[in-house]
Tab-separated table of C-alpha atoms (C1' of nucleotides) in Angstrom:
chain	number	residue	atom	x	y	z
A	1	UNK	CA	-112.559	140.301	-48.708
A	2	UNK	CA	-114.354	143.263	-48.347
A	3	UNK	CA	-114.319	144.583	-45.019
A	4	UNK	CA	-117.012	147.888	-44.112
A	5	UNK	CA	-116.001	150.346	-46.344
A	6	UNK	CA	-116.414	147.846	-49.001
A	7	UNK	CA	-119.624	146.520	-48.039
A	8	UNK	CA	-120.977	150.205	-47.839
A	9	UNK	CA	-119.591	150.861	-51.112
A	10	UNK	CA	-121.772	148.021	-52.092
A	11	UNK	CA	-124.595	149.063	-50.503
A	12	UNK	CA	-124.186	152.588	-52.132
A	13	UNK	CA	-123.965	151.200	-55.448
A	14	UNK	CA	-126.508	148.439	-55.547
A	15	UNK	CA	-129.576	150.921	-54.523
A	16	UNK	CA	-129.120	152.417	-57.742
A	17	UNK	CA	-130.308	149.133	-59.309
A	18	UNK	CA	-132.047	146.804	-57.032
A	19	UNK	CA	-134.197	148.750	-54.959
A	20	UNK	CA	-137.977	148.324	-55.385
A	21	UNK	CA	-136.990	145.591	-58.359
A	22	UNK	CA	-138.732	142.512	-57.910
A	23	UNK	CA	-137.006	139.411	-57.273
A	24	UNK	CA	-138.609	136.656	-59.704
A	25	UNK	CA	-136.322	133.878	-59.324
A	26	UNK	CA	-132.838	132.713	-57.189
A	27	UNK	CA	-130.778	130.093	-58.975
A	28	UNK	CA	-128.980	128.447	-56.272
A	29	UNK	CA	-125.605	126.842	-58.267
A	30	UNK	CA	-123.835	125.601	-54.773
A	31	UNK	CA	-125.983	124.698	-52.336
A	32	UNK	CA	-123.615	125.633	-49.173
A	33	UNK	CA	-123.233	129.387	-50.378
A	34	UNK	CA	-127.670	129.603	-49.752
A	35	UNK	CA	-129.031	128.827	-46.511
A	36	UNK	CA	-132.748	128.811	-46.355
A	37	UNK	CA	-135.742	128.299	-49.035
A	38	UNK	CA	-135.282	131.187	-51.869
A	39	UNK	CA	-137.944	133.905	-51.987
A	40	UNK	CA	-139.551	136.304	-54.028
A	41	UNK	CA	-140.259	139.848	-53.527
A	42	UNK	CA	-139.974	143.089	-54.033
A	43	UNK	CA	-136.148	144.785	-52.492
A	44	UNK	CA	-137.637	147.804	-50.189
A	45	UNK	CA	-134.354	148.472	-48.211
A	46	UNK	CA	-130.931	147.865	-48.089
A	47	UNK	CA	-129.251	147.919	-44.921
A	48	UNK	CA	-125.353	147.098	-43.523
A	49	UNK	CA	-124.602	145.843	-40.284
A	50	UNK	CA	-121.146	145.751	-40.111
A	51	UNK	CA	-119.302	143.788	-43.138
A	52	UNK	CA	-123.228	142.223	-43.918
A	53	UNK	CA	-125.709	143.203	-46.249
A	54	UNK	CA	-129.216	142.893	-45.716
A	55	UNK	CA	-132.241	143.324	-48.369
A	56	UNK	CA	-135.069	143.166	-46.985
A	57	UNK	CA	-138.422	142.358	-48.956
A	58	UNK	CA	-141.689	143.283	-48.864
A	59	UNK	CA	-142.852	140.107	-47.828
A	60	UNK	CA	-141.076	139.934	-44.456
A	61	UNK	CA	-138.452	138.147	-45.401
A	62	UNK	CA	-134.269	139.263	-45.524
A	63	UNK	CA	-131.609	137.909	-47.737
A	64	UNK	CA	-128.013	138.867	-45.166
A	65	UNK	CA	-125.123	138.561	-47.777
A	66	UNK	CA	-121.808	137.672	-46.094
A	67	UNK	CA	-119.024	138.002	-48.687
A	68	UNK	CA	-116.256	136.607	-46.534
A	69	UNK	CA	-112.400	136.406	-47.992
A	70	UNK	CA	-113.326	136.439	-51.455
A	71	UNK	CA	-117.337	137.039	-52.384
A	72	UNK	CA	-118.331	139.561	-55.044
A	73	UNK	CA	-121.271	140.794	-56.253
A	74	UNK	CA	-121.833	142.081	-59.922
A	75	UNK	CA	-125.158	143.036	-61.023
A	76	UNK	CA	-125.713	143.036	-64.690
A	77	UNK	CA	-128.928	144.680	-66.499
A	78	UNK	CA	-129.070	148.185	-68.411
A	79	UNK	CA	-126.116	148.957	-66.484
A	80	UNK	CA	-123.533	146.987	-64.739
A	81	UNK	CA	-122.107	147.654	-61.109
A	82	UNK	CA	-119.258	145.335	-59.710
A	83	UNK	CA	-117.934	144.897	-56.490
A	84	UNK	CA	-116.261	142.459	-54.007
A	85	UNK	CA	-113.358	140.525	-53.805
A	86	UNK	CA	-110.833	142.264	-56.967
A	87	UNK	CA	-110.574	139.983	-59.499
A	88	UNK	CA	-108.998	141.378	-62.961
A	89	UNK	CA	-112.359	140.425	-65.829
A	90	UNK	CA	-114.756	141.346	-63.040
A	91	UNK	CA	-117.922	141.159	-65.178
A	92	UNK	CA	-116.790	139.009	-67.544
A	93	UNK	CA	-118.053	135.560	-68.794
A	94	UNK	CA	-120.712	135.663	-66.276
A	95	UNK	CA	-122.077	133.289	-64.789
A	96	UNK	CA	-118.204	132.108	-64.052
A	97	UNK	CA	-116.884	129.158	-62.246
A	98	UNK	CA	-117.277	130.906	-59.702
A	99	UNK	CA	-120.606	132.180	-59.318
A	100	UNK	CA	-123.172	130.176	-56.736
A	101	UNK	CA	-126.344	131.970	-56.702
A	102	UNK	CA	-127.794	133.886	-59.521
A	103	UNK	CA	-130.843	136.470	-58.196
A	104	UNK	CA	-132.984	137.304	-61.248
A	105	UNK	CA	-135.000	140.564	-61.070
A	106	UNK	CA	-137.172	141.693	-63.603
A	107	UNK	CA	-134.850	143.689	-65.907
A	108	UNK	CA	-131.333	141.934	-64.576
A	109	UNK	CA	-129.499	139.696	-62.424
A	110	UNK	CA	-127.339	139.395	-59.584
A	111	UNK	CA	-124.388	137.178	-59.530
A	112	UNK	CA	-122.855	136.168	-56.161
A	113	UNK	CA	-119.827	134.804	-57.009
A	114	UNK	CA	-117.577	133.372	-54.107
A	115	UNK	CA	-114.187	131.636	-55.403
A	116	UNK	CA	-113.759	130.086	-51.691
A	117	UNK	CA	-117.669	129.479	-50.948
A	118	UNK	CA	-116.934	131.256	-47.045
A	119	UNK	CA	-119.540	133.130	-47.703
A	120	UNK	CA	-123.210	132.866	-48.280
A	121	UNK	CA	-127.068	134.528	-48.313
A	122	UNK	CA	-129.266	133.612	-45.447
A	123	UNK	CA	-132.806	133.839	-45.422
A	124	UNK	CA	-134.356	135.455	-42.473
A	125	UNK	CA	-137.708	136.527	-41.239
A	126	UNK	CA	-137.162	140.816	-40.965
A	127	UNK	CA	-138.229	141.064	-37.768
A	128	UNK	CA	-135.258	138.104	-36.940
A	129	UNK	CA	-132.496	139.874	-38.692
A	130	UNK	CA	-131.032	142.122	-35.420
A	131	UNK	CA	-131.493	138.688	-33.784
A	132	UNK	CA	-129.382	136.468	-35.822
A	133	UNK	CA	-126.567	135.108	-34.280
A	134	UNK	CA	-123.943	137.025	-35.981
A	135	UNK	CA	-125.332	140.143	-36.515
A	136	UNK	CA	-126.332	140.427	-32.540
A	137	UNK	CA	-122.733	139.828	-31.535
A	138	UNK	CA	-121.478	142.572	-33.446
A	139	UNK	CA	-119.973	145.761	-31.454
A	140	UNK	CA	-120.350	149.145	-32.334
A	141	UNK	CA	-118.875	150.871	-35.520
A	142	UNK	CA	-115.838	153.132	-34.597
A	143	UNK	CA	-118.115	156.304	-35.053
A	144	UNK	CA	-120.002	155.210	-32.533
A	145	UNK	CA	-118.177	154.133	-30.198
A	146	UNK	CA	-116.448	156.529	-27.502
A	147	UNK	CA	-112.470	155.523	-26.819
A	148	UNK	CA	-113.638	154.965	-22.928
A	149	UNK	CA	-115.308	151.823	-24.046
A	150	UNK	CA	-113.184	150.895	-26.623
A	151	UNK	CA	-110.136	151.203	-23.816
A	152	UNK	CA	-112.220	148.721	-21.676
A	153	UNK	CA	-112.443	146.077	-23.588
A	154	UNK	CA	-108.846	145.940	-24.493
A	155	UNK	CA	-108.348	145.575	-21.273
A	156	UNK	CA	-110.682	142.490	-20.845
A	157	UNK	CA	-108.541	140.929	-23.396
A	158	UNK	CA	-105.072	142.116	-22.019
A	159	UNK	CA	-102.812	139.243	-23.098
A	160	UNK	CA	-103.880	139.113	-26.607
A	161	UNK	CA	-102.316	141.235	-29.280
A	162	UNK	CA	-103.575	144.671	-30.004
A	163	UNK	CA	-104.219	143.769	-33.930
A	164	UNK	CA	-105.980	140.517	-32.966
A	165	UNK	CA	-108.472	142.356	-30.809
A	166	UNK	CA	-109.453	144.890	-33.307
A	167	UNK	CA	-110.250	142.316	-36.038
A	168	UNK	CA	-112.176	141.147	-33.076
A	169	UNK	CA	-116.200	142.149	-34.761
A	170	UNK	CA	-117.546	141.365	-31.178
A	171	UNK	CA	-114.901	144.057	-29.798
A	172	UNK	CA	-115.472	147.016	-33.012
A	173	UNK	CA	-116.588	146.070	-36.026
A	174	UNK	CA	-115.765	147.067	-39.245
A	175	UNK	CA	-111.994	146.602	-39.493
A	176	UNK	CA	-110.408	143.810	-41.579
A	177	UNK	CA	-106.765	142.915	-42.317
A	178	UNK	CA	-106.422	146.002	-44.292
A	179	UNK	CA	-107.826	149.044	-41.972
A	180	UNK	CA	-106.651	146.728	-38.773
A	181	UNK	CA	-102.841	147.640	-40.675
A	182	UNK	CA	-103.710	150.957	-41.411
A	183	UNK	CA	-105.320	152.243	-38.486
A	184	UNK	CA	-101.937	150.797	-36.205
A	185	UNK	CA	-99.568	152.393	-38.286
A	186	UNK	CA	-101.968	155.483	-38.260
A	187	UNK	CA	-102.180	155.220	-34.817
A	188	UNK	CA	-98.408	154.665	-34.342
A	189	UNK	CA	-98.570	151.029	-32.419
A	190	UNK	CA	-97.018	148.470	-33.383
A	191	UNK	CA	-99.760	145.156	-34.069
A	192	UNK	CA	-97.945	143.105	-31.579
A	193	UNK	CA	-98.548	145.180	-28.970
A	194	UNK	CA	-100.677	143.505	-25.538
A	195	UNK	CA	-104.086	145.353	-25.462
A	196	UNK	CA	-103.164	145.628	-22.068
A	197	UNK	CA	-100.425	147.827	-22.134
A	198	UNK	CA	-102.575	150.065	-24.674
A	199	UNK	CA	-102.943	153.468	-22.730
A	200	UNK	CA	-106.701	155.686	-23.115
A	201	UNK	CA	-104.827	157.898	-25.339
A	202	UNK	CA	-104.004	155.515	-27.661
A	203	UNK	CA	-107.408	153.809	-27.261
A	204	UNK	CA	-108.533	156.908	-28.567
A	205	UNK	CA	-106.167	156.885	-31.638
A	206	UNK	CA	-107.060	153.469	-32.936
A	207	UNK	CA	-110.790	155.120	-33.264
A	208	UNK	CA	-109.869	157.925	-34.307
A	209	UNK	CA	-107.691	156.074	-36.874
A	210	UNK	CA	-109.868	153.681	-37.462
A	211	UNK	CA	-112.690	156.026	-38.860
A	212	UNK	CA	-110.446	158.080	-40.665
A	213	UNK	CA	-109.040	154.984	-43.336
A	214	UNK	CA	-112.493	153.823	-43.592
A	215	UNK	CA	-113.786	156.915	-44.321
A	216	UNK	CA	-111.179	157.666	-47.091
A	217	UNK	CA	-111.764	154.117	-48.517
A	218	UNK	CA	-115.769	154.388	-48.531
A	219	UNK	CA	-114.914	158.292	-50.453
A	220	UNK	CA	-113.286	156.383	-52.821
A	221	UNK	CA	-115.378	153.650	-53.550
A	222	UNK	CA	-113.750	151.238	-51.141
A	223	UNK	CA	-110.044	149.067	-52.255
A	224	UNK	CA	-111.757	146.331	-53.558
A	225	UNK	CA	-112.166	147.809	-57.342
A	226	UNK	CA	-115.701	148.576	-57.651
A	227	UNK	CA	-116.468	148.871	-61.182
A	228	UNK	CA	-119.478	151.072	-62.378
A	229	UNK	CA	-119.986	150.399	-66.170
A	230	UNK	CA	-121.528	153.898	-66.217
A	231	UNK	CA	-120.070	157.191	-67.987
A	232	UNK	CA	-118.283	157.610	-65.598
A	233	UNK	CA	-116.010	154.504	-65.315
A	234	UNK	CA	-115.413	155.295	-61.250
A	235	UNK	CA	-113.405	152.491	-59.825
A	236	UNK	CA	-112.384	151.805	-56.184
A	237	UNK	CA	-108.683	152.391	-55.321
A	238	UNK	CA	-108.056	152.892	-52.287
A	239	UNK	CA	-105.146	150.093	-52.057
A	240	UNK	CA	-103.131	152.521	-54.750
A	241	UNK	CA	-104.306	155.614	-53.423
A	242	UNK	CA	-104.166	156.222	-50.030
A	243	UNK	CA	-102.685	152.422	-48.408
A	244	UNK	CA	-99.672	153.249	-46.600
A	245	UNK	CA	-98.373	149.746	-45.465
A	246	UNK	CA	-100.795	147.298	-46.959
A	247	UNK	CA	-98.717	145.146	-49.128
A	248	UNK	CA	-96.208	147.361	-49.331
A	249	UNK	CA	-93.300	145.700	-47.553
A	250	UNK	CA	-89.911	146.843	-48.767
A	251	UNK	CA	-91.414	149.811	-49.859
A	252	UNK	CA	-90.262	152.958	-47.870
A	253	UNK	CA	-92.543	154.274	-44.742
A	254	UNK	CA	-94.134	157.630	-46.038
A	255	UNK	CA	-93.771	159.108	-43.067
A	256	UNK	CA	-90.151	158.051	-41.750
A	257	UNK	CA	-88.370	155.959	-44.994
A	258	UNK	CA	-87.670	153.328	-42.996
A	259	UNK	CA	-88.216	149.718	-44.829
A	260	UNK	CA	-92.272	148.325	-44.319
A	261	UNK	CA	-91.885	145.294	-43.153
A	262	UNK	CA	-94.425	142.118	-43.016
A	263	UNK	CA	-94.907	139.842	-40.213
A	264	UNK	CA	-97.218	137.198	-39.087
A	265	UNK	CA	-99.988	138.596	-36.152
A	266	UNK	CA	-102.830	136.143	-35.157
A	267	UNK	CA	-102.539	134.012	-38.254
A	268	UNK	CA	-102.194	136.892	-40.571
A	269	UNK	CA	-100.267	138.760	-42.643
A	270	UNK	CA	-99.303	141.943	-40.920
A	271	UNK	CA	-98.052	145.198	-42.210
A	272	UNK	CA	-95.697	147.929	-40.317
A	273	UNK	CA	-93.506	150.285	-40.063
A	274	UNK	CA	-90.621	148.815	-37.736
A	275	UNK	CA	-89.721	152.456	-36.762
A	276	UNK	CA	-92.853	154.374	-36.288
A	277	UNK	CA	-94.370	151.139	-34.345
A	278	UNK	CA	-92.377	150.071	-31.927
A	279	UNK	CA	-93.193	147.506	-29.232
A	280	UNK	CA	-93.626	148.716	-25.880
A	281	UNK	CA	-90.467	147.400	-23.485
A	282	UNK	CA	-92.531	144.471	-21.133
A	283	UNK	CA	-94.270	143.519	-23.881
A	284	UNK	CA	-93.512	139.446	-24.776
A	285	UNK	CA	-95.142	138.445	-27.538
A	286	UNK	CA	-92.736	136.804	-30.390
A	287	UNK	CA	-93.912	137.820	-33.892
A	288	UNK	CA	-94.774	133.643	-35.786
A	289	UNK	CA	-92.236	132.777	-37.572
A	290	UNK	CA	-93.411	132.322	-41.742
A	291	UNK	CA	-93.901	128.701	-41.662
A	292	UNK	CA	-94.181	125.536	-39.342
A	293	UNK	CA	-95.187	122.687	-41.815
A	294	UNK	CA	-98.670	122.864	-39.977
A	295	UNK	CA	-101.478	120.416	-40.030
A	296	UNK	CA	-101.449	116.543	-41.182
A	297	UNK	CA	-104.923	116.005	-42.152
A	298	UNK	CA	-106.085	112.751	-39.931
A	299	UNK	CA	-105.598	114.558	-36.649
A	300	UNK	CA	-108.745	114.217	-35.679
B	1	DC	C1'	-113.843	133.196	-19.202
B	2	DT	C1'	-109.500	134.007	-22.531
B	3	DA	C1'	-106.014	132.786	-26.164
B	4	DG	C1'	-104.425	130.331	-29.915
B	5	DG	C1'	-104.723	127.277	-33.612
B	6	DA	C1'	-107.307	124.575	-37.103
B	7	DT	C1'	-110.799	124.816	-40.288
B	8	DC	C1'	-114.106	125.768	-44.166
B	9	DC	C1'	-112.661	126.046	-49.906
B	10	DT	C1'	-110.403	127.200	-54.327
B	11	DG	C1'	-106.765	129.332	-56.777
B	12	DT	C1'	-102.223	131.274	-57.467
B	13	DC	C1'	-97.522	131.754	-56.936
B	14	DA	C1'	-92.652	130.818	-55.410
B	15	DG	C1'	-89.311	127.361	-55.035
B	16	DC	C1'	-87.474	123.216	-56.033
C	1	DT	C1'	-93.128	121.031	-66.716
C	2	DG	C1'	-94.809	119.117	-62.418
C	3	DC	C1'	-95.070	118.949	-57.704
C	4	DT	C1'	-95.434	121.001	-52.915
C	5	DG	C1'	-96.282	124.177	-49.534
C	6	DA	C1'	-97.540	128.810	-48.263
C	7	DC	C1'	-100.726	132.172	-48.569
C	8	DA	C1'	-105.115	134.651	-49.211
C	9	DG	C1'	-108.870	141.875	-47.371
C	10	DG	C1'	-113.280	136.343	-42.643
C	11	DA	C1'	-115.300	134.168	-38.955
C	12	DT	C1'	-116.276	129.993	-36.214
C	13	DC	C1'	-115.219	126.038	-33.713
C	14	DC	C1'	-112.282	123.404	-30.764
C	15	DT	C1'	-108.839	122.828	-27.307
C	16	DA	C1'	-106.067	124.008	-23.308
DNA sequence: CTAGGATCCTGTCAGC
DNA sequence: TGCTGACAGGATCCTA
């Protein structure tokens, strides 16, 4: 799903068309993906906090958009602006199977379309927004955090692996499965590594490393395809562009030519270069092995 | 408190 | 072709 760099993008794009429109109607289509009574109102900002969109009204009230694995957004009026979770007819036959909540405005609509219905819009009271439970857990963006603090709480979490942590939104937030891959091989660390062996200078890396993917991806309009149906075309693609291990396993490391490999890290498919990321000597945490028929339903 | 796994849900794809 | 299991760019809840 889209992690910061493609929520921003979002953001970006959808100012262009939504702010100070009026919201006349919200057709909920699945009632889990809308939490709260729909309102009406005028769009006067558009904020991010970390991989959530807010649009706030202008009668106190907030619509957060969570987008989770696979949520999109595709607004269709004079002009059309797509972006989310890549799909390959992004603005086509809309509304879809997939779409759950349609948000009419006065001269267009938004379609939230969710194929896995993790995500949602909330309904919140403005003032209550930096209050809600998940946006007040969040930690501070790489750019502003400082690698002293960042260093700290790896070591609060010493025994778990270094690419757990960082997907970690209460430790940084921001990075997803993507930038977690690409700021590690960046940064030269293998994802397996124990946050507690992670020295300050490397601390410092992951930030550094961190900031520099996202930035790249939010310069070019995020990976997750973001489709302006505008003269100019412009189209996210950052996964072809400037990915270096990110489902590229078998392909050769740009910097050594070494095979990328893919392994399993906290539940999730995991990128690297086996060469340039090696695992520090005391470290003892076994890579998952691909399968383990997991989970008989009735366990419970 | 931390660490790890299961879970929410739908769709696609590889392997029999 | 039809079935089965694994997997998927996220985050929370439960257990030990």
């Amino acid at each position: 799903m889209p992690e910061l760099p493609e929520v921003e993008t979002i953001r970006r794009g959808l100012k262009n068309f939504i702010l100070r429109k009026k919201i006349c109607k919200i057709e909920v289509l699945c009632d889990k993906s809308f939490i709260g009574a729909p309102p009406k109102g005028i769009v006067i900002r558009i904020r991010r906090f970390g991989k959530a969109l807010i649009l706030d009204l202008d009668n106190g009230k907030s619509l957060m958009i969570h987008l989770r694995m696979t949520g999109q957004l595709i607004y269709d009026g004079k002009e059309r602006y797509a972006a989310g979770h890549p799909s390959e007819n992004f603005t086509a036959n809309l509304p879809n199977r997939q779409t759950r909540v349609i948000i009419y405005f006065d001269d267009g609509k938004l379609y939230f379309n969710d194929q896995r219905k993790f995500g949602f819009i909330k309904v919140i009271e403005t003032p209550e927004v930096e209050n809600d439970s998940f946006i007040k857990k969040l930690a501070k963006e790489p750019w502003q955090m400082q690698a002293e603090e960042l260093y700290e709480k790896l070591q609060r979490h010493k025994n778990s692996c270094i690419k757990a942590v960082i997907l970690d939104q209460s430790i940084i937030c921001g990075l997803g499965n993507i930038y977690a891959d690409e700021s590690l091989f960046m940064a030269k660390i293998h994802p397996l590594t124990k946050s507690g062996l992670i020295t300050p200078a490397e601390a410092e890396k992951i930030l550094l490393s961190a900031r520099e993917v996202m930035e790249a991806s939010i310069n070019s309009g995020g990976s997750t395809m973001a489709t302006y149906v505008r003269a100019d075309g412009t189209k996210g693609d950052y996964l072809e562009k400037f990915a270096q291990v990110f489902r590229r396993e078998g392909q050769p490391c740009p910097r050594c030519g070494h095979k990328i490999t893919k392994i399993k890290v906290a539940g999730r498919g995991t990128h690297l270069c086996p060469r340039c990321q090696t695992i520090p000597k005391d470290n003892v945490i076994h890579a998952q092995k691909n399968s383990a028929p997991t989970s008989r339903k009735g366990t419970k």
